[in-house]
Amino acid sequence: MQTACSRYGIIYTVEEGDTLYLIGKKYNVKVSSIIYANPYSSVYNLRSGDQICIPKVCIS
């Protein structure tokens, strides 16, 4: 069974020193998109080992 994230994005495990900005820059995704993709996660208080969804970006 696929979760919505595995179908529409990837699961990212937060590493020491990560911020939403750095993660977004790494995957070329807006911070607001990461926040929207993780409605039940505390994305403002990331800790090493947390898992968040990084949505895929459609480029046309």
PDB file of N, CA and C in Angstrom:
ATOM      1  N   MET A   1       0.843  -1.192   0.000  1.00  0.00           N
ATOM      2  CA  MET A   1       0.000   0.000   0.000  1.00  0.00           C
ATOM      3  C   MET A   1       0.880   1.245   0.000  1.00  0.00           C
ATOM      4  N   GLN A   2       0.636   2.147  -0.929  1.00  0.00           N
ATOM      5  CA  GLN A   2       1.410   3.373  -1.008  1.00  0.00           C
ATOM      6  C   GLN A   2       0.755   4.460  -0.181  1.00  0.00           C
ATOM      7  N   THR A   3       1.576   5.242   0.479  1.00  0.00           N
ATOM      8  CA  THR A   3       1.054   6.418   1.156  1.00  0.00           C
ATOM      9  C   THR A   3       1.005   7.551   0.147  1.00  0.00           C
ATOM     10  N   ALA A   4       0.295   8.613   0.472  1.00  0.00           N
ATOM     11  CA  ALA A   4       0.215   9.758  -0.429  1.00  0.00           C
ATOM     12  C   ALA A   4       1.599  10.317  -0.698  1.00  0.00           C
ATOM     13  N   CYS A   5       2.451  10.325   0.304  1.00  0.00           N
ATOM     14  CA  CYS A   5       3.789  10.882   0.116  1.00  0.00           C
ATOM     15  C   CYS A   5       4.614  10.016  -0.826  1.00  0.00           C
ATOM     16  N   SER A   6       4.554   8.711  -0.671  1.00  0.00           N
ATOM     17  CA  SER A   6       5.364   7.867  -1.547  1.00  0.00           C
ATOM     18  C   SER A   6       4.874   7.931  -2.985  1.00  0.00           C
ATOM     19  N   ARG A   7       3.622   8.264  -3.178  1.00  0.00           N
ATOM     20  CA  ARG A   7       3.067   8.385  -4.517  1.00  0.00           C
ATOM     21  C   ARG A   7       3.371   9.750  -5.126  1.00  0.00           C
ATOM     22  N   TYR A   8       3.378  10.799  -4.312  1.00  0.00           N
ATOM     23  CA  TYR A   8       3.522  12.167  -4.806  1.00  0.00           C
ATOM     24  C   TYR A   8       4.799  12.865  -4.352  1.00  0.00           C
ATOM     25  N   GLY A   9       5.656  12.154  -3.669  1.00  0.00           N
ATOM     26  CA  GLY A   9       6.886  12.762  -3.182  1.00  0.00           C
ATOM     27  C   GLY A   9       7.797  11.715  -2.587  1.00  0.00           C
ATOM     28  N   ILE A  10       8.745  12.174  -1.793  1.00  0.00           N
ATOM     29  CA  ILE A  10       9.667  11.254  -1.132  1.00  0.00           C
ATOM     30  C   ILE A  10       9.655  11.503   0.368  1.00  0.00           C
ATOM     31  N   ILE A  11      10.016  10.490   1.114  1.00  0.00           N
ATOM     32  CA  ILE A  11      10.172  10.621   2.556  1.00  0.00           C
ATOM     33  C   ILE A  11      11.630  11.001   2.815  1.00  0.00           C
ATOM     34  N   TYR A  12      11.822  12.092   3.538  1.00  0.00           N
ATOM     35  CA  TYR A  12      13.164  12.574   3.857  1.00  0.00           C
ATOM     36  C   TYR A  12      13.374  12.468   5.359  1.00  0.00           C
ATOM     37  N   THR A  13      14.515  11.911   5.751  1.00  0.00           N
ATOM     38  CA  THR A  13      14.877  11.838   7.162  1.00  0.00           C
ATOM     39  C   THR A  13      15.765  13.032   7.484  1.00  0.00           C
ATOM     40  N   VAL A  14      15.313  13.835   8.424  1.00  0.00           N
ATOM     41  CA  VAL A  14      16.003  15.067   8.802  1.00  0.00           C
ATOM     42  C   VAL A  14      17.355  14.734   9.428  1.00  0.00           C
ATOM     43  N   GLU A  15      18.366  15.495   9.018  1.00  0.00           N
ATOM     44  CA  GLU A  15      19.715  15.326   9.546  1.00  0.00           C
ATOM     45  C   GLU A  15      20.069  16.523  10.423  1.00  0.00           C
ATOM     46  N   GLU A  16      21.073  16.356  11.235  1.00  0.00           N
ATOM     47  CA  GLU A  16      21.539  17.422  12.122  1.00  0.00           C
ATOM     48  C   GLU A  16      21.855  18.683  11.312  1.00  0.00           C
ATOM     49  N   GLY A  17      21.312  19.820  11.725  1.00  0.00           N
ATOM     50  CA  GLY A  17      21.571  21.084  11.060  1.00  0.00           C
ATOM     51  C   GLY A  17      20.602  21.433   9.939  1.00  0.00           C
ATOM     52  N   ASP A  18      19.705  20.517   9.587  1.00  0.00           N
ATOM     53  CA  ASP A  18      18.732  20.795   8.523  1.00  0.00           C
ATOM     54  C   ASP A  18      17.732  21.863   8.942  1.00  0.00           C
ATOM     55  N   THR A  19      17.334  22.675   7.990  1.00  0.00           N
ATOM     56  CA  THR A  19      16.239  23.623   8.157  1.00  0.00           C
ATOM     57  C   THR A  19      15.308  23.429   6.971  1.00  0.00           C
ATOM     58  N   LEU A  20      14.090  23.952   7.072  1.00  0.00           N
ATOM     59  CA  LEU A  20      13.167  23.852   5.944  1.00  0.00           C
ATOM     60  C   LEU A  20      13.768  24.511   4.710  1.00  0.00           C
ATOM     61  N   TYR A  21      14.417  25.641   4.907  1.00  0.00           N
ATOM     62  CA  TYR A  21      15.027  26.352   3.780  1.00  0.00           C
ATOM     63  C   TYR A  21      16.093  25.487   3.097  1.00  0.00           C
ATOM     64  N   LEU A  22      16.985  24.884   3.875  1.00  0.00           N
ATOM     65  CA  LEU A  22      18.046  24.063   3.300  1.00  0.00           C
ATOM     66  C   LEU A  22      17.503  22.822   2.606  1.00  0.00           C
ATOM     67  N   ILE A  23      16.486  22.205   3.206  1.00  0.00           N
ATOM     68  CA  ILE A  23      15.868  21.028   2.586  1.00  0.00           C
ATOM     69  C   ILE A  23      15.193  21.424   1.276  1.00  0.00           C
ATOM     70  N   GLY A  24      14.461  22.534   1.299  1.00  0.00           N
ATOM     71  CA  GLY A  24      13.805  23.017   0.086  1.00  0.00           C
ATOM     72  C   GLY A  24      14.802  23.327  -1.011  1.00  0.00           C
ATOM     73  N   LYS A  25      15.907  23.944  -0.643  1.00  0.00           N
ATOM     74  CA  LYS A  25      16.944  24.281  -1.620  1.00  0.00           C
ATOM     75  C   LYS A  25      17.565  23.012  -2.202  1.00  0.00           C
ATOM     76  N   LYS A  26      17.776  22.017  -1.355  1.00  0.00           N
ATOM     77  CA  LYS A  26      18.377  20.750  -1.791  1.00  0.00           C
ATOM     78  C   LYS A  26      17.502  20.046  -2.829  1.00  0.00           C
ATOM     79  N   TYR A  27      16.175  20.102  -2.638  1.00  0.00           N
ATOM     80  CA  TYR A  27      15.250  19.399  -3.532  1.00  0.00           C
ATOM     81  C   TYR A  27      14.536  20.332  -4.510  1.00  0.00           C
ATOM     82  N   ASN A  28      14.913  21.618  -4.516  1.00  0.00           N
ATOM     83  CA  ASN A  28      14.307  22.611  -5.400  1.00  0.00           C
ATOM     84  C   ASN A  28      12.788  22.679  -5.202  1.00  0.00           C
ATOM     85  N   VAL A  29      12.384  22.761  -3.937  1.00  0.00           N
ATOM     86  CA  VAL A  29      10.972  22.824  -3.549  1.00  0.00           C
ATOM     87  C   VAL A  29      10.784  24.016  -2.615  1.00  0.00           C
ATOM     88  N   LYS A  30       9.692  24.727  -2.778  1.00  0.00           N
ATOM     89  CA  LYS A  30       9.401  25.866  -1.902  1.00  0.00           C
ATOM     90  C   LYS A  30       9.123  25.382  -0.479  1.00  0.00           C
ATOM     91  N   VAL A  31       9.530  26.190   0.491  1.00  0.00           N
ATOM     92  CA  VAL A  31       9.269  25.876   1.902  1.00  0.00           C
ATOM     93  C   VAL A  31       7.770  25.721   2.133  1.00  0.00           C
ATOM     94  N   SER A  32       6.973  26.577   1.521  1.00  0.00           N
ATOM     95  CA  SER A  32       5.518  26.500   1.698  1.00  0.00           C
ATOM     96  C   SER A  32       4.964  25.168   1.191  1.00  0.00           C
ATOM     97  N   SER A  33       5.572  24.600   0.145  1.00  0.00           N
ATOM     98  CA  SER A  33       5.135  23.296  -0.368  1.00  0.00           C
ATOM     99  C   SER A  33       5.455  22.178   0.616  1.00  0.00           C
ATOM    100  N   ILE A  34       6.611  22.283   1.268  1.00  0.00           N
ATOM    101  CA  ILE A  34       6.981  21.282   2.278  1.00  0.00           C
ATOM    102  C   ILE A  34       6.018  21.366   3.458  1.00  0.00           C
ATOM    103  N   ILE A  35       5.714  22.575   3.894  1.00  0.00           N
ATOM    104  CA  ILE A  35       4.784  22.764   5.009  1.00  0.00           C
ATOM    105  C   ILE A  35       3.413  22.192   4.652  1.00  0.00           C
ATOM    106  N   TYR A  36       2.933  22.486   3.450  1.00  0.00           N
ATOM    107  CA  TYR A  36       1.619  22.009   2.999  1.00  0.00           C
ATOM    108  C   TYR A  36       1.571  20.475   2.916  1.00  0.00           C
ATOM    109  N   ALA A  37       2.698  19.851   2.530  1.00  0.00           N
ATOM    110  CA  ALA A  37       2.765  18.398   2.385  1.00  0.00           C
ATOM    111  C   ALA A  37       2.867  17.675   3.725  1.00  0.00           C
ATOM    112  N   ASN A  38       3.055  18.413   4.812  1.00  0.00           N
ATOM    113  CA  ASN A  38       3.235  17.810   6.140  1.00  0.00           C
ATOM    114  C   ASN A  38       2.300  18.432   7.169  1.00  0.00           C
ATOM    115  N   PRO A  39       0.978  18.304   6.962  1.00  0.00           N
ATOM    116  CA  PRO A  39       0.039  18.982   7.862  1.00  0.00           C
ATOM    117  C   PRO A  39       0.047  18.448   9.290  1.00  0.00           C
ATOM    118  N   TYR A  40       0.524  17.234   9.495  1.00  0.00           N
ATOM    119  CA  TYR A  40       0.487  16.649  10.839  1.00  0.00           C
ATOM    120  C   TYR A  40       1.862  16.576  11.493  1.00  0.00           C
ATOM    121  N   SER A  41       2.862  17.170  10.842  1.00  0.00           N
ATOM    122  CA  SER A  41       4.229  17.163  11.376  1.00  0.00           C
ATOM    123  C   SER A  41       4.576  18.531  11.943  1.00  0.00           C
ATOM    124  N   SER A  42       5.464  18.535  12.889  1.00  0.00           N
ATOM    125  CA  SER A  42       5.931  19.782  13.471  1.00  0.00           C
ATOM    126  C   SER A  42       7.134  20.270  12.667  1.00  0.00           C
ATOM    127  N   VAL A  43       6.874  20.798  11.469  1.00  0.00           N
ATOM    128  CA  VAL A  43       7.960  21.196  10.579  1.00  0.00           C
ATOM    129  C   VAL A  43       8.729  22.411  11.082  1.00  0.00           C
ATOM    130  N   TYR A  44       8.161  23.143  12.024  1.00  0.00           N
ATOM    131  CA  TYR A  44       8.859  24.297  12.575  1.00  0.00           C
ATOM    132  C   TYR A  44       9.816  23.904  13.695  1.00  0.00           C
ATOM    133  N   ASN A  45       9.759  22.659  14.123  1.00  0.00           N
ATOM    134  CA  ASN A  45      10.620  22.172  15.195  1.00  0.00           C
ATOM    135  C   ASN A  45      11.267  20.857  14.753  1.00  0.00           C
ATOM    136  N   LEU A  46      12.031  20.908  13.664  1.00  0.00           N
ATOM    137  CA  LEU A  46      12.647  19.709  13.122  1.00  0.00           C
ATOM    138  C   LEU A  46      13.758  19.208  14.025  1.00  0.00           C
ATOM    139  N   ARG A  47      13.798  17.887  14.166  1.00  0.00           N
ATOM    140  CA  ARG A  47      14.863  17.249  14.938  1.00  0.00           C
ATOM    141  C   ARG A  47      15.485  16.152  14.092  1.00  0.00           C
ATOM    142  N   SER A  48      16.728  15.899  14.320  1.00  0.00           N
ATOM    143  CA  SER A  48      17.427  14.834  13.618  1.00  0.00           C
ATOM    144  C   SER A  48      16.664  13.525  13.781  1.00  0.00           C
ATOM    145  N   GLY A  49      16.409  12.841  12.671  1.00  0.00           N
ATOM    146  CA  GLY A  49      15.679  11.582  12.701  1.00  0.00           C
ATOM    147  C   GLY A  49      14.206  11.713  12.338  1.00  0.00           C
ATOM    148  N   ASP A  50      13.657  12.937  12.406  1.00  0.00           N
ATOM    149  CA  ASP A  50      12.262  13.147  11.985  1.00  0.00           C
ATOM    150  C   ASP A  50      12.139  12.825  10.505  1.00  0.00           C
ATOM    151  N   GLN A  51      10.967  12.341  10.099  1.00  0.00           N
ATOM    152  CA  GLN A  51      10.717  12.072   8.689  1.00  0.00           C
ATOM    153  C   GLN A  51       9.619  12.994   8.197  1.00  0.00           C
ATOM    154  N   ILE A  52       9.882  13.637   7.060  1.00  0.00           N
ATOM    155  CA  ILE A  52       8.904  14.538   6.462  1.00  0.00           C
ATOM    156  C   ILE A  52       8.759  14.198   4.988  1.00  0.00           C
ATOM    157  N   CYS A  53       7.668  14.636   4.420  1.00  0.00           N
ATOM    158  CA  CYS A  53       7.385  14.417   3.007  1.00  0.00           C
ATOM    159  C   CYS A  53       7.916  15.598   2.202  1.00  0.00           C
ATOM    160  N   ILE A  54       8.663  15.285   1.151  1.00  0.00           N
ATOM    161  CA  ILE A  54       9.130  16.301   0.209  1.00  0.00           C
ATOM    162  C   ILE A  54       8.334  16.080  -1.079  1.00  0.00           C
ATOM    163  N   PRO A  55       7.444  17.014  -1.420  1.00  0.00           N
ATOM    164  CA  PRO A  55       6.620  16.802  -2.610  1.00  0.00           C
ATOM    165  C   PRO A  55       7.447  16.878  -3.888  1.00  0.00           C
ATOM    166  N   LYS A  56       7.040  16.103  -4.897  1.00  0.00           N
ATOM    167  CA  LYS A  56       7.691  16.163  -6.198  1.00  0.00           C
ATOM    168  C   LYS A  56       7.312  17.462  -6.876  1.00  0.00           C
ATOM    169  N   VAL A  57       8.215  17.967  -7.671  1.00  0.00           N
ATOM    170  CA  VAL A  57       7.975  19.200  -8.403  1.00  0.00           C
ATOM    171  C   VAL A  57       7.744  18.842  -9.866  1.00  0.00           C
ATOM    172  N   CYS A  58       6.655  19.347 -10.418  1.00  0.00           N
ATOM    173  CA  CYS A  58       6.364  19.129 -11.834  1.00  0.00           C
ATOM    174  C   CYS A  58       6.897  20.312 -12.615  1.00  0.00           C
ATOM    175  N   ILE A  59       7.800  20.051 -13.524  1.00  0.00           N
ATOM    176  CA  ILE A  59       8.353  21.112 -14.348  1.00  0.00           C
ATOM    177  C   ILE A  59       7.789  20.964 -15.746  1.00  0.00           C
ATOM    178  N   SER A  60       7.176  22.041 -16.228  1.00  0.00           N
ATOM    179  CA  SER A  60       6.589  21.956 -17.576  1.00  0.00           C
ATOM    180  C   SER A  60       7.369  22.791 -18.568  1.00  0.00           C
TER     181      SER A  60
END
